Coordinates of C-alpha atoms in Angstrom, one line a residue:
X202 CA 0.0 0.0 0.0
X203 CA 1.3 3.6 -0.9
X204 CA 0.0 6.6 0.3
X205 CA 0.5 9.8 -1.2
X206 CA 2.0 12.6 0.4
X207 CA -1.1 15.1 -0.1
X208 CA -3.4 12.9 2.2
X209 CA -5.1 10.7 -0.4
X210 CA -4.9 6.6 -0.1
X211 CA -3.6 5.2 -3.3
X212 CA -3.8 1.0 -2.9
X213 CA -1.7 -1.3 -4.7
X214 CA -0.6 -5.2 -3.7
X215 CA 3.0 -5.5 -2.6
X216 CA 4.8 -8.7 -2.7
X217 CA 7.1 -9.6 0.4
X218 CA 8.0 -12.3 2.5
X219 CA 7.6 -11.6 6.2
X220 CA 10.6 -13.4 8.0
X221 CA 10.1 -15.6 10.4
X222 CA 10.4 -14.7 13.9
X223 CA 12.8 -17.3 15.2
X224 CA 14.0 -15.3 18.6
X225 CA 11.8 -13.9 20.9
X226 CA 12.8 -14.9 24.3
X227 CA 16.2 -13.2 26.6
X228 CA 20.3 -14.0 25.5
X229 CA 21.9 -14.5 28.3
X230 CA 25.0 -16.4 29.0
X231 CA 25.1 -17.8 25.5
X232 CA 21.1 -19.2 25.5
X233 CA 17.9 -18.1 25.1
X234 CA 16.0 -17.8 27.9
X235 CA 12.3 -17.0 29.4
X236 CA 12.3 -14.2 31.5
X237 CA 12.3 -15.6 35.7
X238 CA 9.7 -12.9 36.5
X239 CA 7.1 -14.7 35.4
X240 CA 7.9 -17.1 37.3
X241 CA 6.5 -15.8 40.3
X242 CA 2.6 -15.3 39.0
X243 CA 0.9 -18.8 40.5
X244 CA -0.1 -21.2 38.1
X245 CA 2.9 -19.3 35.2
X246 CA 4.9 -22.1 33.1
X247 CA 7.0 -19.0 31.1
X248 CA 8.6 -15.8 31.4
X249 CA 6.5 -12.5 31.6
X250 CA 6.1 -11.5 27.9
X251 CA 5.3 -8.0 25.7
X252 CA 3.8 -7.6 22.4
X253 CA 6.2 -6.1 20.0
X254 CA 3.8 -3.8 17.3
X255 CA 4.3 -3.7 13.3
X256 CA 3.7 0.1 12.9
X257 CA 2.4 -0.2 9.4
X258 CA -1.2 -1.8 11.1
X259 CA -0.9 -1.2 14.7
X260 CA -1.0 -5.0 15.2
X261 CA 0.9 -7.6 17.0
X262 CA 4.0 -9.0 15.7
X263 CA 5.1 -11.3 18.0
X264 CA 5.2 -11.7 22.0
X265 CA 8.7 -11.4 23.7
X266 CA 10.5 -12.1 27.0
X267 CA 10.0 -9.4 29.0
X268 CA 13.5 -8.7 31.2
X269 CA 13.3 -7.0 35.0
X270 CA 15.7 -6.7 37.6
X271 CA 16.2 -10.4 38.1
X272 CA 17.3 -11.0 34.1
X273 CA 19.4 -8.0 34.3
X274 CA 21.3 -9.9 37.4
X275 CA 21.5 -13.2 35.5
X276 CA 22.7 -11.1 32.4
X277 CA 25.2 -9.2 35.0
X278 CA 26.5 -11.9 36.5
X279 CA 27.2 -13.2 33.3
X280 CA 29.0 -11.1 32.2
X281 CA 30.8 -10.1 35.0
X282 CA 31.8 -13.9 34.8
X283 CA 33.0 -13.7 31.1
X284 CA 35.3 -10.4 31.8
X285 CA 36.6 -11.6 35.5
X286 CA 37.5 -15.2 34.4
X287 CA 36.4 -16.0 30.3
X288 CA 38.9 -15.5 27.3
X289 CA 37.3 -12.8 25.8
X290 CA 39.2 -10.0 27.7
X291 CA 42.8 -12.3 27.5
X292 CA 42.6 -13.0 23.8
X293 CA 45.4 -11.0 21.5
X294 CA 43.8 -8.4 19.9
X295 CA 44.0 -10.2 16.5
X296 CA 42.1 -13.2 17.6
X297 CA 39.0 -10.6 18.9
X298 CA 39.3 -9.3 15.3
X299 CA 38.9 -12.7 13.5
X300 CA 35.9 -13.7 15.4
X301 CA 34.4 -10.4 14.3
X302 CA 35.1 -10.7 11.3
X303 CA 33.2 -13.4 11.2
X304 CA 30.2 -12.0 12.9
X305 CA 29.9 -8.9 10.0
X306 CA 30.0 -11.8 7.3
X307 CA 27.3 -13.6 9.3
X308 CA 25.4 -10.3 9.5
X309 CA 25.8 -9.7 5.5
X310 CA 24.5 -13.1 5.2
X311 CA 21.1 -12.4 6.3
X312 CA 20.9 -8.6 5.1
X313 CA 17.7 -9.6 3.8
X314 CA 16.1 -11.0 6.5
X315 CA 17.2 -8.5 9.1
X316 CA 16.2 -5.6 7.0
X317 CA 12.6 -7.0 7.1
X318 CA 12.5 -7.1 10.7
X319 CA 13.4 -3.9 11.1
X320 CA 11.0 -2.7 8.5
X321 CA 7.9 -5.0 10.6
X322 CA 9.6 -4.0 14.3
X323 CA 10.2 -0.3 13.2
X324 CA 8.7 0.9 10.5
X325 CA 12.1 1.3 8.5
X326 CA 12.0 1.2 4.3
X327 CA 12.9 -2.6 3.5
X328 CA 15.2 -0.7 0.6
X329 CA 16.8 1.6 2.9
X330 CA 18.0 -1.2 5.4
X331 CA 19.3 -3.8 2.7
X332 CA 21.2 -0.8 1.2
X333 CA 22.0 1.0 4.0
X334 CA 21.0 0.0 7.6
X335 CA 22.6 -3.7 7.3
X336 CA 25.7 -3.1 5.5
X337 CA 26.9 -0.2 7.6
X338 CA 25.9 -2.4 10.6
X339 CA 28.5 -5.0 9.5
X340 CA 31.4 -2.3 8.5
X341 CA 31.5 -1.2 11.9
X342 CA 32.3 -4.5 12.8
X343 CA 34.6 -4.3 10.7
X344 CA 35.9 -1.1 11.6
X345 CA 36.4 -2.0 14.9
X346 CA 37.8 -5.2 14.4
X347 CA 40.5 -3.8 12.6
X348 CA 41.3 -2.1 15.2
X349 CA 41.5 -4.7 18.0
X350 CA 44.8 -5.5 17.7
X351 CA 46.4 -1.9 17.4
X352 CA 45.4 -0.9 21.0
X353 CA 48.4 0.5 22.8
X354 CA 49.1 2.9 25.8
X355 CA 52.5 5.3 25.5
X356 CA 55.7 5.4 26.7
X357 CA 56.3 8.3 29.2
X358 CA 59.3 10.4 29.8
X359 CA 59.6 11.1 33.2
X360 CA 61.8 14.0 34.8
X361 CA 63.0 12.2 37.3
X362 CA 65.0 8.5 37.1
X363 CA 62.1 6.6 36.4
X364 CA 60.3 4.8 33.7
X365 CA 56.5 4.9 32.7
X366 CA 54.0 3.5 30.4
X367 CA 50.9 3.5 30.2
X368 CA 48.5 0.3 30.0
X369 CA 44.9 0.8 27.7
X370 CA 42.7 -1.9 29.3
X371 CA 39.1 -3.0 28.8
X372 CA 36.7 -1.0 31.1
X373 CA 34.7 -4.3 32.2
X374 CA 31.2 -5.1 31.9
X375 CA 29.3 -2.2 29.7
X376 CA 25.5 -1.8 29.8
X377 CA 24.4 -0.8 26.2
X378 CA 20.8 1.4 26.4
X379 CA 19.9 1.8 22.8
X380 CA 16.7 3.5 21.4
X381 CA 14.0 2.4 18.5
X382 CA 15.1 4.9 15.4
X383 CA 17.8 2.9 14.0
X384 CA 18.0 -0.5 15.5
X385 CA 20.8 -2.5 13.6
X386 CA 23.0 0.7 13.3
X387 CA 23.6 1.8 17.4
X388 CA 23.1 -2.0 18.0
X389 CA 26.7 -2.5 16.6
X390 CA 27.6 1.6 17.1
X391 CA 27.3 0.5 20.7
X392 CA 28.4 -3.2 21.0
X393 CA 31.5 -3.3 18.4
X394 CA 34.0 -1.0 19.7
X395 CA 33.1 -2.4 23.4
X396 CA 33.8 -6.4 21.5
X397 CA 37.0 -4.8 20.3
X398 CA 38.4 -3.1 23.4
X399 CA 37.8 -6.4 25.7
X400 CA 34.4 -5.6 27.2
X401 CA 31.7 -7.6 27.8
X402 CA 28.4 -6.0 28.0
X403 CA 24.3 -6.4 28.2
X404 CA 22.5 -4.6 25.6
X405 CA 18.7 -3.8 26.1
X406 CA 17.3 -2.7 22.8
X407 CA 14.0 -0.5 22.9
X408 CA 11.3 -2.3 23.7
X409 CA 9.8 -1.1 20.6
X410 CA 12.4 -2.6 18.0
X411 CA 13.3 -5.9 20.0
X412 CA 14.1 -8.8 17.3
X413 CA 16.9 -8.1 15.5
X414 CA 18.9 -7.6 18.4
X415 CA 17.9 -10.5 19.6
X416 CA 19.0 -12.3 15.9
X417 CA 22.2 -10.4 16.6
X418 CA 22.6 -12.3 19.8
X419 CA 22.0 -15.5 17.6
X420 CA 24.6 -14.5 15.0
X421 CA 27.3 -13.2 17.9
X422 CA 26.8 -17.0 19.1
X423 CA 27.5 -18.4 15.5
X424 CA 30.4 -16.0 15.0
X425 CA 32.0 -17.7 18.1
X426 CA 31.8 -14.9 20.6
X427 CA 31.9 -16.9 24.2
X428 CA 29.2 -17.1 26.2
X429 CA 28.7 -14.2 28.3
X430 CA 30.0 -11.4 26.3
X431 CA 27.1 -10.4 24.7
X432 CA 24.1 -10.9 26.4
X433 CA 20.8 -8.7 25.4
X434 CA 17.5 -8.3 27.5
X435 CA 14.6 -7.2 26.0
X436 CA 12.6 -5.1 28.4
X437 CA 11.0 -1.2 29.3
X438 CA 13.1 1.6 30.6
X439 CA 11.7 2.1 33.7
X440 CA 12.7 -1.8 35.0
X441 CA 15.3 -3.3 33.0
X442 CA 17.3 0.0 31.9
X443 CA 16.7 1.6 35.2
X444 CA 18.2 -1.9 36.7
X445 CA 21.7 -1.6 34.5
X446 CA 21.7 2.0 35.4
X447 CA 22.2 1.6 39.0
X448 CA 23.5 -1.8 39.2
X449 CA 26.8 -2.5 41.1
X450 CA 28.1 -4.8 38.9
X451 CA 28.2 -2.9 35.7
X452 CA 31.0 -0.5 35.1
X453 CA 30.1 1.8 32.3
X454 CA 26.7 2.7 31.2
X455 CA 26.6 3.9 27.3
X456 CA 22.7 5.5 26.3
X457 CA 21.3 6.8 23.3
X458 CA 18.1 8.2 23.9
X459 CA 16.1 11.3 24.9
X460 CA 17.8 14.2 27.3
X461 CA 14.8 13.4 29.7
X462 CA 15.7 10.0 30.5
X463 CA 19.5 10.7 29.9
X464 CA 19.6 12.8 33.0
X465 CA 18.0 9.8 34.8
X466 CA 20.5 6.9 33.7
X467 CA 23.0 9.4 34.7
X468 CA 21.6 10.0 38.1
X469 CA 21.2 6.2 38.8
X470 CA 24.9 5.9 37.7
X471 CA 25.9 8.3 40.3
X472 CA 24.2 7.6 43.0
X473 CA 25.1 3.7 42.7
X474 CA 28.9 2.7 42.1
X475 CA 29.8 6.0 40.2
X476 CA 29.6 3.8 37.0
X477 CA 31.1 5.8 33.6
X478 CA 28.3 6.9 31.4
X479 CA 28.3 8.2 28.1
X480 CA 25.1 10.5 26.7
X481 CA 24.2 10.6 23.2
X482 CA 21.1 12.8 23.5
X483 CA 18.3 14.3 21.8
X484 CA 18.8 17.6 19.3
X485 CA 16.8 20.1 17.6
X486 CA 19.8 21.0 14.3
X487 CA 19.6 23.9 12.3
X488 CA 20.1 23.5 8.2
X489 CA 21.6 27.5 7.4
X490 CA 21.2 28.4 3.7
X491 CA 22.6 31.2 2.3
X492 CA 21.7 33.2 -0.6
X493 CA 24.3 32.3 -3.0
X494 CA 23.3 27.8 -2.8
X495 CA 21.5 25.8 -5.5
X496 CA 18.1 26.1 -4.7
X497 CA 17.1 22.9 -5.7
X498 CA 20.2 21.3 -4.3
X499 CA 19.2 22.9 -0.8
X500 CA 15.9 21.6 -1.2
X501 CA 16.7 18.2 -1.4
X502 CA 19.6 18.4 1.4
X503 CA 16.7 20.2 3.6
X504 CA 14.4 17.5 3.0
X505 CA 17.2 14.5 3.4
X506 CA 17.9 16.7 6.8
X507 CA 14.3 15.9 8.6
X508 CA 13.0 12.6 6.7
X509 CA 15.8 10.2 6.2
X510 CA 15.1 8.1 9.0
X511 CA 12.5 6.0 6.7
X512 CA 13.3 6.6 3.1
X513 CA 16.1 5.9 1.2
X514 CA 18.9 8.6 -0.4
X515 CA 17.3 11.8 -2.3
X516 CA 14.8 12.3 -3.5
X517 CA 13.8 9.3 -0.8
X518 CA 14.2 10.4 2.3
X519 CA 13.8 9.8 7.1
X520 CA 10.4 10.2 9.3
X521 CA 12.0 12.7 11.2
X522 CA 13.0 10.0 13.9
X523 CA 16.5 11.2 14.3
X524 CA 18.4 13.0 17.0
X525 CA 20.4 14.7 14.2
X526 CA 17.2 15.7 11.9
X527 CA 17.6 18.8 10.6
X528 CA 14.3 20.4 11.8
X529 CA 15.0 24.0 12.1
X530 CA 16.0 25.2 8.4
X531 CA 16.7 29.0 8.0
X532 CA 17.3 30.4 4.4
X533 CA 18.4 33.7 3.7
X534 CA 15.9 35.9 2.8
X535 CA 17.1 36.4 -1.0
X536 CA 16.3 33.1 -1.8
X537 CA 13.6 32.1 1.0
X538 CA 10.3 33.1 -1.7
X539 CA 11.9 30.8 -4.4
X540 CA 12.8 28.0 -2.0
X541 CA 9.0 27.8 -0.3
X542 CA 7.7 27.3 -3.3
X543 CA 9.9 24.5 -4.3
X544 CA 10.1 22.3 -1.0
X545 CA 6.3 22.9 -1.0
X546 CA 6.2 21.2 -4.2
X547 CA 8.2 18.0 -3.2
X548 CA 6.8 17.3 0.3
X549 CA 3.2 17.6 -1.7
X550 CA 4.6 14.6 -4.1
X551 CA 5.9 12.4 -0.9
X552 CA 4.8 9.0 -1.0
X553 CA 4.2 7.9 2.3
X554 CA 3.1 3.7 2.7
X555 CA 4.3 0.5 3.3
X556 CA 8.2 0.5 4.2
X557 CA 7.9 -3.1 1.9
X558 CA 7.0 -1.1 -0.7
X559 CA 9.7 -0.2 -3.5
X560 CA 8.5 3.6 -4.0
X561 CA 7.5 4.3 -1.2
X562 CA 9.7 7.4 0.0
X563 CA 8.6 7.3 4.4
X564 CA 6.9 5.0 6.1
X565 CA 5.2 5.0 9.3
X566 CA 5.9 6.7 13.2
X567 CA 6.9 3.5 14.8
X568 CA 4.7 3.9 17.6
X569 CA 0.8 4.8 18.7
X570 CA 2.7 6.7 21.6
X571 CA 5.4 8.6 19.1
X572 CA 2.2 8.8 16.5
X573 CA 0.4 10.9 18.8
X574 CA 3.0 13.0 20.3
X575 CA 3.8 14.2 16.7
X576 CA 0.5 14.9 15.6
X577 CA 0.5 17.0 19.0
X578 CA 3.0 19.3 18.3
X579 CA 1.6 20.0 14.8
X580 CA -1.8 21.1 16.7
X581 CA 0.9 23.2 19.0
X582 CA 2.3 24.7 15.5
X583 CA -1.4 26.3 14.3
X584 CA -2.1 26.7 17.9
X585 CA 1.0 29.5 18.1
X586 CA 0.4 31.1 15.0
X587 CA 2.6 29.2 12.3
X588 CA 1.1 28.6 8.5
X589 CA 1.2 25.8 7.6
X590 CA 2.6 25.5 4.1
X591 CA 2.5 21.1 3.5
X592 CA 0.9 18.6 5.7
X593 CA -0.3 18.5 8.9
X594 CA -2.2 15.3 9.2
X595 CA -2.5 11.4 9.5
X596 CA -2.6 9.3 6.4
X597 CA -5.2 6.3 6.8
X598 CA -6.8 4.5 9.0
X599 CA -4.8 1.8 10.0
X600 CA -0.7 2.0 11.2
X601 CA 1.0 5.3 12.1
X602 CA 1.3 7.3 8.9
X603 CA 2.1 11.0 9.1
X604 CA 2.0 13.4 6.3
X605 CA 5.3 15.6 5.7
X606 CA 4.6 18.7 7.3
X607 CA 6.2 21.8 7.1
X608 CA 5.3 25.5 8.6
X609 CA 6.2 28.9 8.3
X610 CA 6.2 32.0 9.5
X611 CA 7.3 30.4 13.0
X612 CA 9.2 32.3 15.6
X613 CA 12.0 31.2 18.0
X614 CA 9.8 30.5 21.0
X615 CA 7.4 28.4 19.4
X616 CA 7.4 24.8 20.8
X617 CA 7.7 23.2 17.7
X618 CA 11.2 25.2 17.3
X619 CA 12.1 24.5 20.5
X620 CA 11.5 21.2 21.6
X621 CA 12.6 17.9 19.8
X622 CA 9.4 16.6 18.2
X623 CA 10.9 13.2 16.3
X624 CA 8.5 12.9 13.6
X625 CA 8.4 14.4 10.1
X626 CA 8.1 18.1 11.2
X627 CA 10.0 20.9 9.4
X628 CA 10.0 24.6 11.2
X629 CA 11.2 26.8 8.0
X630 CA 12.3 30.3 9.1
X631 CA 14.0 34.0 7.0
X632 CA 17.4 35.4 8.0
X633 CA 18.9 38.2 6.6
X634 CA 22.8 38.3 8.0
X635 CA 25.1 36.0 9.1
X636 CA 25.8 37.2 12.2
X637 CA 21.7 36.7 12.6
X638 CA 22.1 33.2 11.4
X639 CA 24.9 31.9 13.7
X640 CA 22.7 33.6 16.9
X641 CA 19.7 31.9 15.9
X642 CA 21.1 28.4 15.2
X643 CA 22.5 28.4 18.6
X644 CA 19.7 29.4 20.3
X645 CA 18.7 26.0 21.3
X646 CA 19.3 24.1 24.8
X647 CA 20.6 21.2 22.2
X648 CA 24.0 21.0 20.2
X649 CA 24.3 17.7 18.2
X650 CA 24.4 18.6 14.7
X651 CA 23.9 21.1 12.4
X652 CA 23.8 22.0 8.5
X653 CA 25.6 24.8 5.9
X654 CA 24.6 25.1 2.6
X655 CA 26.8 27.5 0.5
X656 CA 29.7 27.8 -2.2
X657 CA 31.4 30.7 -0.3
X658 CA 34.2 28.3 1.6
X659 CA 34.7 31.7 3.8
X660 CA 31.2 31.7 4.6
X661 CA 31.2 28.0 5.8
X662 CA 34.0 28.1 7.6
X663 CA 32.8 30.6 9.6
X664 CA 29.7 29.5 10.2
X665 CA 30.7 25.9 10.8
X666 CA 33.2 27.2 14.0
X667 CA 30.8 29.2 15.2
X668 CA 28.3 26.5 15.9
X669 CA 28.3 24.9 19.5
X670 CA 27.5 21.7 17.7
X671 CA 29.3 17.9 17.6
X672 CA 29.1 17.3 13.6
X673 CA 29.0 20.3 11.1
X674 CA 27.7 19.2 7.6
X675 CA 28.5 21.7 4.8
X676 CA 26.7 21.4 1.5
X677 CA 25.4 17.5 2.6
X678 CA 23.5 16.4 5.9
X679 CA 23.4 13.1 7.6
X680 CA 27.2 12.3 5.8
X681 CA 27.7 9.9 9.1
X682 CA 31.1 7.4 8.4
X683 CA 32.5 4.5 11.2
X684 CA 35.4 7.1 11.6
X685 CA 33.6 10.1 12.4
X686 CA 33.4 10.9 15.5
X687 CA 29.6 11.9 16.5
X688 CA 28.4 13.2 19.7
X689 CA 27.0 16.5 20.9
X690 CA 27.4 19.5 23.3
X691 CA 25.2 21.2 25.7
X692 CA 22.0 19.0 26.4
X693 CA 22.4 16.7 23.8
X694 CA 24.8 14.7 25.9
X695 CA 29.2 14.0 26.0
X696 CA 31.1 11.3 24.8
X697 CA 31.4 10.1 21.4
X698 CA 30.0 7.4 19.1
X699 CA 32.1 6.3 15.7
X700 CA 36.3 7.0 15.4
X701 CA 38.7 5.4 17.6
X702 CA 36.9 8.3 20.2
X703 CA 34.1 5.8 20.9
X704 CA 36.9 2.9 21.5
X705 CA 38.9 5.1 23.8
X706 CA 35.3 4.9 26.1
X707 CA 35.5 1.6 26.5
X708 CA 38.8 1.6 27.8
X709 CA 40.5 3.1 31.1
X710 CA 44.4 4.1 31.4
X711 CA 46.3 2.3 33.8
X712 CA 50.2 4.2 34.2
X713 CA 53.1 2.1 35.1
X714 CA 56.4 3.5 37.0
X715 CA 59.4 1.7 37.7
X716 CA 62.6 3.2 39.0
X717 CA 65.7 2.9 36.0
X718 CA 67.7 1.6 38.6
X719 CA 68.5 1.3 42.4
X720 CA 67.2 4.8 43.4
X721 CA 66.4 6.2 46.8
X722 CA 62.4 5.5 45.1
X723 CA 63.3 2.0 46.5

């Protein structure tokens, strides 16, 4: 089924296979395992369960093992197991390499089947994963293995008669928290450079986008990672991630999520065994455009900006489920008339439908909850006064289909320019002057990414150090690579994901002195 981007249902039979669901229940320790909550209701034979949701009909996929407190302590112990006493941490660098290695050819294997799960679980294009999501997935295996075996501290020169070096060692057992946007990608964003430094970990997945994690943790097994390095419990925020946030046993916390519950992971972290936590929050990026860009060029990096996240490259594009989306786009005002007009024209075209669907350009919200709270703000948007130029409504009656939308004549303390909506939401403002442009792209509590669009290199280097931002993206948007570093500042969190930054997380400096010879140090 397609539906067009204007509102009206266009129906046409699409041919897919829907994979089977073959993992549904906990990974820990190397098995798969019911939850042992259940286990306590009277007259219970399994685990306590949740239904996962295909967003394209609002209906049940599958139930899965619901983890608490108790599966996080079985996952825990684990892994605590695996890092105190296993292999994993003791094999040569190399040898963590080879193995995976082997996991990202395993992953290629079944780019096919793991794409569809994540189109089913989350709402992503089938296209976009088996060109995109999958493949990158395995690289940063790759990535990271290749750098396994080239982790090395320093020699020191001392100014006194001794002798230092440092020591990099893994950081222990990691607690991966990662959200529902792009499921395969910060599954292996998270989990590969913790594999390569020596770490074992627990990975929760969102309780939205559960099963291909959970295949992950099938693959892992294959690969011939030992048991209890990677264990993943499926489970809600408020029990099983609150459990790894505070638990005794786990020595670095690493979360991608919203700044709301960021602040709470890092308060559980502090108040229990001062755990190291790393915050990849939300954001609310500006896309600058200056007078002297290709309009139509800026239209479609505009566009790419807020609804990549479901579609594939330009002209198909993402939901606006991304911490990076570009939702705040300011174009100078000698070109603003001209570029209304045309971005007006290609969100009307969008074709929003089935993510199984070849042209299909966005699929659905993944959720009721994330349904609603976009078609909220839009009501917010007409509420404060903005026009709204494209959009603005739900597309059909069954799934969680949202039209492109797009207003003007917004001002700076409009919620929908403020606040991170996550949906397919575009706030399109006029500047005049540079200076104007740089004040009102930092005005924002958020600082994760943001957008240039000009041929004046003078004009984008300024610009681009004037922005209290993590990632810059001149003349492209979303350009994200296994060795670029990506993390933000302010509110949208510290520490970095991608780059040999994000390996450097999972590992902690250990300095060695010896004296050069018999000394009064001895």
């Amino acid at each position: 089924m397609a539906l067009e981007g204007s509102g009206s249902v266009e129906k046409h039979s699409v041919i897919y296979d829907i994979p089977e669901i073959k993992f549904t229940k906990l990974f820990i320790n190397g098995s798969f395992v019911d939850a042992v909550s259940g286990f306590l209701f009277p007259f219970s034979s399994l685990g306590k369960t949740f239904e996962t949701i295909d967003p394209r009909t609002g209906e049940v996929i599958v139930s899965v093992a619901e983890g608490d407190k108790e599966d996080i302590d079985l996952a825990v112990k684990a892994a605590r197991n695996a890092f105190d006493h296993g292999k994993w941490p003791r094999m040569s660098g190399f040898e963590r390499g080879q193995i995976m290695m082997k996991f990202a050819e395993l992953v290629d294997k079944h780019t096919d089947e793991l794409a569809a799960l994540d189109a089913i679980d989350a709402g992503k294009l089938l296209s976009l994963g088996k060109m995109l999501d999958i493949p990158q997935s395995a690289n940063t295996l790759r990535y990271y293995a290749g750098a396994a075996d080239k982790i090395h501290g320093e020699t020191l020169k001392m100014s006194r008669e001794l002798f230092g070096y440092t020591l990099l060692e893994p950081v222990g057992v990691v607690g991966h928290i990662i959200p529902w946007n792009f499921p395969s990608i910060l599954f292996f964003t998270k989990v590969s450079p913790a594999l390569a430094a020596g770490c074992t970990m627990i990975v929760k997945p969102a309780e939205q986008t559960p099963l291909s994690a959970l295949y992950y943790a099938h693959l892992a097994k294959l690969a011939g990672i030992p048991d209890g390095v990677l264990n993943v419990v499926n489970g809600f925020g408020e029990k099983a991630g609150a459990a790894m946030s505070s638990h005794m046993d786990i020595d670095k916390i690493s979360f991608t999520g919203s700044t709301e519950v960021g602040r709470v992971v890092m308060k559980a972290a502090a108040e229990s065994n001062l755990k190291v936590v790393s915050l990849e929050l939300g954001g609310k990026s500006p896309v600058i455009i200056f007078d002297d860009a290709d309009v139509d060029t800026a239209v479609d990096i505009a566009l790419l900006g807020i609804l990549f996240n479901k579609a594939s490259t330009v002209p198909r594009t993402l939901n606006g489920e991304a911490c990076v989306a570009g939702s705040r786009v300011y174009v100078q005002e000698g070109i603003y008339d001209q570029f209304v007009k045309k971005i007006a024209v290609k969100a009307n075209n969008w074709l929003v439908g089935d993510p199984f669907d070849p042209r299909v350009q966005q699929g659905p919200q993944v959720d009721k909850n994330q349904f609603e709270k976009v078609l909220s703000y839009i009501e917010y948007g007409k509420r404060d006064g903005a026009t709204l130029l494209t959009g603005g409504k739900a597309i059909g009656e069954k799934g969680y289909y949202i039209q492109p939308t797009i207003f003007t004549d917004v001002t700076e303390n409009m919620s929908i320019v403020k606040d991170e909506i996550f949906g397919p939401v575009l706030s399109l403002m006029k500047f005049k002057t540079i200076e104007e442009a740089i004040e009102k792209a930092n005005n924002t509590k958020y600082g994760l990414a943001a957008g240039i669009v000009t041929k004046d290199l003078n004009v984008a280097n300024r610009v681009s150090r004037s922005i209290r931002a993590g990632i810059i993206w001149i003349n492209c948007y979303l350009a994200i690579d296994s060795d670029v570093p990506f993390g933000g500042y302010k509110m949208s969190g510290f520490g970095k994901d991608n780059g040999l930054e994000a390996l450097h997380k999972y590992l902690n400096v250990k300095s060695v002195v010896t004296p050069l010879y018999n000394s009064p140090w001895l």
